[in-house]
Coordinates of C-alpha atoms (C1' of nucleotides) in Angstrom, one line a residue:
Chain A
M1 CA -19.5 16.1 -30.8
D2 CA -22.4 14.5 -32.7
L3 CA -25.2 13.7 -30.3
S4 CA -27.9 14.0 -32.9
V5 CA -29.3 10.6 -32.6
T6 CA -32.8 9.3 -33.0
P7 CA -34.4 6.2 -31.4
N8 CA -34.5 4.6 -34.8
D9 CA -30.7 4.9 -35.1
A10 CA -30.3 3.2 -31.7
D11 CA -32.4 0.2 -32.7
Q12 CA -30.4 -0.3 -35.9
V13 CA -27.0 0.0 -34.1
A14 CA -28.1 -2.3 -31.4
A15 CA -29.4 -4.8 -33.9
A16 CA -26.1 -4.7 -35.8
I17 CA -24.1 -5.2 -32.5
L18 CA -26.3 -8.1 -31.5
S19 CA -25.9 -9.7 -34.9
W20 CA -22.1 -9.3 -34.6
Y21 CA -22.2 -10.9 -31.2
D22 CA -24.0 -14.0 -32.4
Q23 CA -21.3 -14.5 -34.9
H24 CA -18.1 -13.3 -33.2
G25 CA -18.8 -12.5 -29.5
R26 CA -17.2 -14.4 -26.6
K27 CA -19.3 -17.1 -25.2
S28 CA -16.8 -19.4 -23.5
L29 CA -15.3 -17.2 -20.8
P30 CA -15.2 -19.0 -17.4
W31 CA -17.9 -16.9 -15.9
Q32 CA -20.2 -17.5 -18.8
Q33 CA -20.4 -21.2 -18.0
N34 CA -23.2 -22.3 -15.8
R35 CA -23.9 -18.6 -15.3
T36 CA -24.9 -17.4 -11.8
A37 CA -25.1 -14.0 -10.3
Y38 CA -22.3 -14.9 -8.0
K39 CA -19.9 -15.7 -10.8
V40 CA -21.0 -12.7 -12.8
W41 CA -20.4 -10.4 -9.7
L42 CA -17.0 -12.0 -8.9
S43 CA -15.8 -11.7 -12.5
E44 CA -17.1 -8.1 -12.8
V45 CA -15.3 -6.9 -9.7
M46 CA -12.1 -8.6 -10.8
L47 CA -12.4 -7.0 -14.2
Q48 CA -12.5 -3.5 -12.7
Q49 CA -9.4 -2.0 -14.1
T50 CA -8.0 -5.4 -15.0
Q51 CA -7.9 -7.2 -18.3
V52 CA -9.6 -10.5 -19.1
N53 CA -6.5 -12.6 -19.5
T54 CA -5.1 -11.5 -16.2
V55 CA -8.4 -12.2 -14.4
I56 CA -9.1 -15.7 -15.6
P57 CA -6.6 -17.6 -13.3
Y58 CA -7.7 -15.6 -10.3
F59 CA -11.3 -16.2 -11.1
E60 CA -10.7 -20.0 -11.3
N61 CA -8.8 -20.0 -8.0
F62 CA -11.6 -18.1 -6.3
I63 CA -14.4 -20.3 -7.6
T64 CA -12.4 -23.4 -6.6
R65 CA -11.8 -22.1 -3.1
F66 CA -15.1 -20.2 -2.7
P67 CA -17.8 -22.1 -4.8
D68 CA -20.6 -19.9 -3.5
V69 CA -21.2 -16.5 -1.8
Q70 CA -21.7 -18.1 1.6
T71 CA -18.3 -19.7 1.5
L72 CA -16.6 -16.5 0.6
A73 CA -18.5 -14.6 3.3
A74 CA -17.4 -17.1 5.9
A75 CA -13.7 -17.0 4.9
G76 CA -11.1 -14.9 6.7
I77 CA -10.0 -11.6 5.1
D78 CA -6.4 -12.8 5.1
E79 CA -7.2 -15.7 2.9
V80 CA -9.2 -13.5 0.5
L81 CA -6.4 -11.1 0.3
H82 CA -4.0 -13.9 -0.3
L83 CA -5.9 -15.2 -3.3
W84 CA -6.2 -11.6 -4.5
T85 CA -2.5 -10.9 -4.3
G86 CA -1.2 -9.7 -7.7
L87 CA -4.5 -8.2 -8.9
G88 CA -3.9 -4.9 -7.2
Y89 CA -6.5 -2.4 -6.0
Y90 CA -6.8 -4.3 -2.7
A91 CA -9.8 -2.3 -1.6
R92 CA -11.7 -4.4 -4.2
A93 CA -10.9 -7.5 -2.2
R94 CA -12.0 -6.0 1.1
N95 CA -15.2 -4.7 -0.6
L96 CA -15.7 -8.1 -2.2
H97 CA -15.6 -9.9 1.2
K98 CA -17.9 -7.3 2.8
C99 CA -20.3 -7.6 -0.1
A100 CA -20.4 -11.3 0.2
Q101 CA -21.3 -11.0 3.9
V102 CA -24.1 -8.5 3.1
V103 CA -25.5 -10.6 0.4
T104 CA -25.4 -13.7 2.6
D105 CA -27.0 -11.9 5.6
K106 CA -29.3 -9.4 4.1
Y107 CA -30.3 -11.1 0.8
K108 CA -30.1 -14.8 1.9
G109 CA -27.3 -15.4 -0.5
E110 CA -29.2 -14.2 -3.6
F111 CA -27.9 -11.1 -5.3
P112 CA -30.7 -8.5 -6.0
E113 CA -31.8 -7.9 -9.5
D114 CA -32.4 -4.2 -9.2
P115 CA -29.4 -2.1 -10.3
E116 CA -30.1 0.4 -7.6
L117 CA -29.9 -2.2 -4.9
L118 CA -26.8 -3.7 -6.4
E119 CA -25.1 -0.3 -6.5
A120 CA -25.7 0.1 -2.8
L121 CA -23.5 -2.9 -2.1
P122 CA -19.8 -2.4 -1.3
G123 CA -17.5 -2.3 -4.3
I124 CA -20.4 -2.1 -6.8
G125 CA -20.7 1.1 -8.7
R126 CA -22.9 2.2 -11.5
S127 CA -21.3 0.2 -14.3
T128 CA -20.8 -3.0 -12.3
A129 CA -24.4 -2.9 -11.0
A130 CA -25.6 -2.7 -14.6
A131 CA -23.3 -5.4 -15.7
I132 CA -24.6 -7.8 -13.0
A133 CA -28.3 -6.9 -13.7
A134 CA -27.8 -7.4 -17.4
Q135 CA -25.5 -10.4 -17.5
A136 CA -27.0 -12.4 -14.6
Y137 CA -30.7 -11.4 -14.9
N138 CA -30.9 -10.1 -18.5
K139 CA -32.4 -6.8 -17.2
R140 CA -32.1 -3.6 -19.3
A141 CA -29.2 -1.7 -17.8
A142 CA -26.4 0.4 -19.4
I143 CA -22.8 -0.4 -18.7
L144 CA -19.9 2.0 -19.3
D145 CA -16.5 0.4 -18.8
G146 CA -13.3 1.3 -20.5
N147 CA -14.1 -0.6 -23.7
V148 CA -17.5 0.9 -24.1
K149 CA -16.1 4.4 -23.4
R150 CA -13.7 4.1 -26.2
F151 CA -16.3 2.6 -28.6
L152 CA -18.8 5.3 -27.8
A153 CA -16.3 8.1 -27.8
R154 CA -15.3 7.1 -31.4
L155 CA -18.9 6.5 -32.5
H156 CA -19.7 10.1 -31.7
C157 CA -16.3 11.8 -31.6
V158 CA -16.9 12.7 -28.0
P159 CA -14.3 15.2 -26.9
G160 CA -12.3 15.2 -23.7
W161 CA -10.9 12.3 -21.7
P162 CA -13.3 10.0 -19.8
G163 CA -12.2 11.2 -16.4
Q164 CA -13.8 14.6 -17.1
G165 CA -17.3 15.2 -15.7
N166 CA -18.8 16.4 -18.9
T167 CA -17.2 13.7 -21.0
L168 CA -18.4 11.0 -18.6
K169 CA -21.9 12.5 -18.7
A170 CA -22.0 12.5 -22.5
L171 CA -20.7 8.9 -22.6
W172 CA -23.3 7.7 -20.1
R173 CA -26.0 9.3 -22.1
L174 CA -24.9 7.5 -25.2
A175 CA -24.6 4.2 -23.3
E176 CA -28.2 4.5 -22.1
H177 CA -29.2 5.6 -25.6
Y178 CA -28.0 2.5 -27.4
T179 CA -28.8 -0.1 -24.7
P180 CA -31.7 -2.1 -26.2
Q181 CA -34.8 -3.3 -24.3
Q182 CA -34.3 -6.9 -25.4
R183 CA -31.3 -9.2 -25.2
C184 CA -29.5 -7.0 -22.8
Q185 CA -27.3 -9.8 -21.6
A186 CA -25.9 -10.4 -25.1
Y187 CA -25.7 -6.7 -25.8
T188 CA -23.6 -5.8 -22.8
Q189 CA -21.2 -8.6 -23.5
A190 CA -21.1 -7.6 -27.2
V191 CA -20.1 -4.0 -26.6
M192 CA -17.4 -5.1 -24.2
D193 CA -16.2 -7.6 -26.8
I194 CA -16.2 -5.0 -29.5
G195 CA -14.1 -2.7 -27.4
A196 CA -11.7 -5.4 -26.4
L197 CA -11.4 -7.1 -29.8
V198 CA -12.4 -4.7 -32.6
C199 CA -12.4 -1.1 -31.4
T200 CA -9.0 -1.4 -29.8
R201 CA -7.0 1.5 -28.5
R202 CA -4.4 1.1 -31.3
N203 CA -5.1 -0.3 -34.7
P204 CA -8.9 -0.6 -34.5
K205 CA -10.3 -3.1 -36.9
C206 CA -12.9 -0.9 -38.3
D207 CA -13.7 -3.1 -41.3
Q208 CA -14.8 -5.8 -38.8
C209 CA -17.0 -3.4 -36.7
P210 CA -20.7 -3.7 -36.9
A211 CA -21.1 0.0 -36.2
E212 CA -18.7 1.2 -38.9
R213 CA -21.4 2.8 -41.0
W214 CA -22.5 5.0 -38.1
C215 CA -19.1 5.8 -36.7
A216 CA -18.2 9.5 -36.7
A217 CA -14.5 8.9 -36.1
R218 CA -14.3 6.3 -38.9
L219 CA -16.0 8.8 -41.2
T220 CA -13.3 11.5 -40.4
A221 CA -10.4 9.0 -40.1
S222 CA -9.9 10.3 -36.5
Q223 CA -10.2 7.0 -34.6
H224 CA -6.8 7.6 -33.0
D225 CA -8.0 10.9 -31.6
F226 CA -10.7 9.4 -29.5
P227 CA -11.0 9.1 -26.6
H228 CA -8.6 11.9 -25.8
S229 CA -5.9 10.7 -23.5
K230 CA -5.6 11.9 -19.9
P231 CA -3.3 14.8 -19.4
K232 CA -0.1 13.4 -18.0
K233 CA 1.9 14.6 -15.0
T234 CA 5.2 13.5 -13.8
N235 CA 5.0 11.0 -10.9
P236 CA 6.7 11.9 -7.6
V237 CA 9.3 9.6 -6.0
R238 CA 8.7 8.5 -2.4
Q239 CA 11.7 7.1 -0.5
S240 CA 11.5 4.8 2.5
T241 CA 13.6 2.4 4.6
L242 CA 12.3 -1.0 5.3
Y243 CA 13.7 -3.7 7.5
M244 CA 13.9 -7.4 6.8
L245 CA 14.3 -8.5 10.4
Y246 CA 15.1 -12.2 10.7
V247 CA 14.7 -14.1 13.9
P248 CA 16.0 -17.6 13.8
N249 CA 13.3 -20.2 14.3
S250 CA 10.6 -17.6 13.9
G251 CA 11.1 -15.9 10.5
Y252 CA 10.8 -12.4 9.2
L253 CA 8.8 -9.7 11.0
L254 CA 5.8 -8.5 9.0
L255 CA 3.3 -5.8 9.9
Q256 CA -0.2 -5.5 8.6
R257 CA -0.9 -2.3 6.8
P258 CA -3.9 -0.1 7.5
P259 CA -7.1 -1.1 5.6
T260 CA -6.9 2.0 3.4
G261 CA -4.1 3.4 1.4
I262 CA -1.2 1.6 -0.5
W263 CA -1.3 -2.1 0.0
G264 CA -4.3 -1.8 2.3
G265 CA -4.7 -4.8 4.6
L266 CA -1.7 -6.5 3.2
W267 CA 1.4 -7.7 5.2
S268 CA 4.5 -5.7 4.6
L269 CA 8.0 -5.0 6.0
P270 CA 8.3 -2.6 8.9
D271 CA 10.0 0.8 8.5
A272 CA 12.6 2.3 10.8
K273 CA 10.0 4.0 13.0
E274 CA 8.0 0.8 13.5
I275 CA 11.2 -1.2 14.3
K276 CA 12.2 1.4 16.8
N277 CA 8.8 1.2 18.5
L278 CA 9.1 -2.5 18.8
L279 CA 12.8 -2.9 19.7
G280 CA 13.5 0.4 21.3
Q281 CA 16.4 0.8 18.9
L282 CA 17.5 -0.1 15.4
P283 CA 19.3 -3.4 15.0
E284 CA 22.6 -3.7 13.2
T285 CA 22.3 -3.9 9.4
E286 CA 24.2 -6.7 7.8
E287 CA 23.3 -6.0 4.2
K288 CA 21.4 -3.5 2.2
Q289 CA 19.3 -4.0 -0.9
H290 CA 17.6 -1.4 -3.1
L291 CA 14.0 -1.8 -4.1
E292 CA 12.2 0.3 -6.7
H293 CA 8.6 -0.2 -7.5
K294 CA 6.5 1.9 -9.9
F295 CA 2.9 2.5 -9.0
S296 CA 0.5 4.3 -11.3
H297 CA 0.8 7.5 -9.4
F298 CA 4.3 7.5 -7.8
T299 CA 7.6 5.6 -7.6
L300 CA 8.6 3.9 -4.5
Q301 CA 12.3 3.7 -3.7
A302 CA 13.1 1.7 -0.6
E303 CA 16.4 0.7 1.0
I304 CA 16.0 -2.7 2.5
H305 CA 18.0 -3.4 5.6
L306 CA 18.7 -7.1 6.3
C307 CA 19.1 -7.7 10.0
T308 CA 19.3 -10.8 12.2
L309 CA 18.3 -10.8 15.8
N310 CA 19.6 -13.5 18.0
T311 CA 17.3 -15.0 20.6
Q312 CA 18.9 -13.4 23.6
Q313 CA 18.2 -9.9 22.3
N314 CA 14.7 -10.4 21.2
K315 CA 12.8 -10.8 24.5
P316 CA 10.7 -7.7 24.2
L317 CA 10.0 -8.5 20.6
S318 CA 8.9 -12.0 21.5
L319 CA 6.3 -10.5 23.8
N320 CA 5.1 -7.8 21.4
I321 CA 4.7 -10.1 18.5
R322 CA 1.5 -11.4 20.0
E323 CA -0.2 -8.1 19.2
Q324 CA -2.6 -8.0 16.4
G325 CA -1.1 -6.9 13.1
Q326 CA 2.3 -8.5 13.7
R327 CA 3.5 -11.8 12.5
W328 CA 6.5 -13.9 11.6
Y329 CA 6.8 -15.0 8.1
N330 CA 8.8 -18.1 7.1
P331 CA 9.3 -18.2 3.3
E332 CA 9.9 -22.0 3.6
Q333 CA 6.4 -22.5 5.0
P334 CA 4.5 -19.4 3.8
D335 CA 1.2 -18.5 5.4
N336 CA -1.8 -17.8 3.2
I337 CA -1.7 -14.1 3.7
G338 CA -1.8 -11.1 1.3
L339 CA 1.7 -10.0 0.4
P340 CA 2.4 -7.2 -2.0
G341 CA 4.2 -8.5 -5.1
P342 CA 7.5 -6.7 -4.5
I343 CA 7.6 -7.8 -0.8
H344 CA 6.8 -11.4 -1.8
K345 CA 9.7 -11.2 -4.2
L346 CA 12.1 -9.9 -1.6
L347 CA 11.2 -12.5 0.9
H348 CA 11.5 -15.4 -1.5
A349 CA 14.6 -14.2 -3.3
L350 CA 16.8 -14.9 -0.4
R351 CA 16.7 -18.6 -1.0
T352 CA 19.8 -18.7 -3.1
Chain B
dA1 C1' -14.8 17.6 -9.1
dA2 C1' -10.6 15.6 -8.4
dG3 C1' -7.4 12.3 -6.5
dA4 C1' -6.3 7.7 -4.5
dC5 C1' -5.8 3.2 -5.5
dG6 C1' -1.8 -1.8 -8.4
dG7 C1' 0.1 -4.7 -11.1
dG8 C1' 0.4 -6.6 -15.6
dG9 C1' 0.3 -6.2 -20.6
dT10 C1' 1.6 -4.0 -24.8
dC11 C1' 4.1 -1.7 -28.3
Chain C
dG1 C1' 9.5 3.3 -20.7
dA2 C1' 5.1 5.3 -21.5
dC3 C1' 0.6 4.2 -21.7
dC4 C1' -3.6 1.8 -20.7
dC5 C1' -6.9 -1.4 -18.6
dA6 C1' -14.6 -5.0 -17.9
dG7 C1' -14.2 1.5 -11.9
dT8 C1' -15.1 2.6 -7.1
dC9 C1' -14.4 5.2 -3.1
dT10 C1' -13.1 9.1 -0.5
dT11 C1' -12.5 13.9 0.3

DNA sequence: AAGACGGGGTC
DNA sequence: GACCCAGTCTT
């Protein structure tokens, strides 16, 4: 690893990056128009582990429904999760909502400028705090997202994969090293753009890169070796049984999942144990479907039991359904609630 | 320090 | 089908 850098190098590299940004950088992303800290924050949280093109429609929907942080703070979590459905990592949506409330109550609706204060807010870590400080307030703060990690790992041939402690430490050191005192808003956008558009994972366009002349990987033709990829392990398979319990004139029974864990806070189908708790017994299965869904860390295989409960049998259920965390869902008139993608698909595939 | 947490895009 | 992505939080 080549960490033999001098301040002079950093100034030159940053100047080249800024010059590249003026010519080629992205300046018309939705959150760059009429820029506010609220928009920057919302986009940055959405962009955690999610790519720009996926985020754009979600961002537009959120801004339309929640034009400012107070409106978002005042909304119900169910509606926030509903608009978030499909983005994944639903803890982000819960933290987003909580953060909006803290900013509204504690900061009178104005996001703080200090990265340390920003990082103390729910859902804002070191990189996102820096991104908000730099992009919304043009303060000097170093970011280190996936794009910047790849760019810096190549620039200095940093060994290891970015999940490793030492690797991350080296990358943060480099990120701090190159971040300039001036024009930090443009610089942070520039390094992200370079990572996304030029220093891509495969087929990097080194001839278009403003840092080509300083890049250790380019010099040794080892761009494809950096950053090292995460050691892979085989994903386990988890099996479960889920019930699509239909009650005429009511809909399908959904239960809200716990706030943490898979599909946290979202509404999903009950499993056999939950059905038994509610009905005292398992209803007769009319039809079975198979569901397979791959998560990043395991594969879910579920057997879906389709059941219909007639009105005479469902007395106890009718009473219990008033409990919190239980609801009927009518696909014909869907509620604005958070539904996991595969569950939404199941509930709406029946209309044949 | 390591693992949990999603769904979509890409090749 | 494998791999990756504008990270953060929990243990």
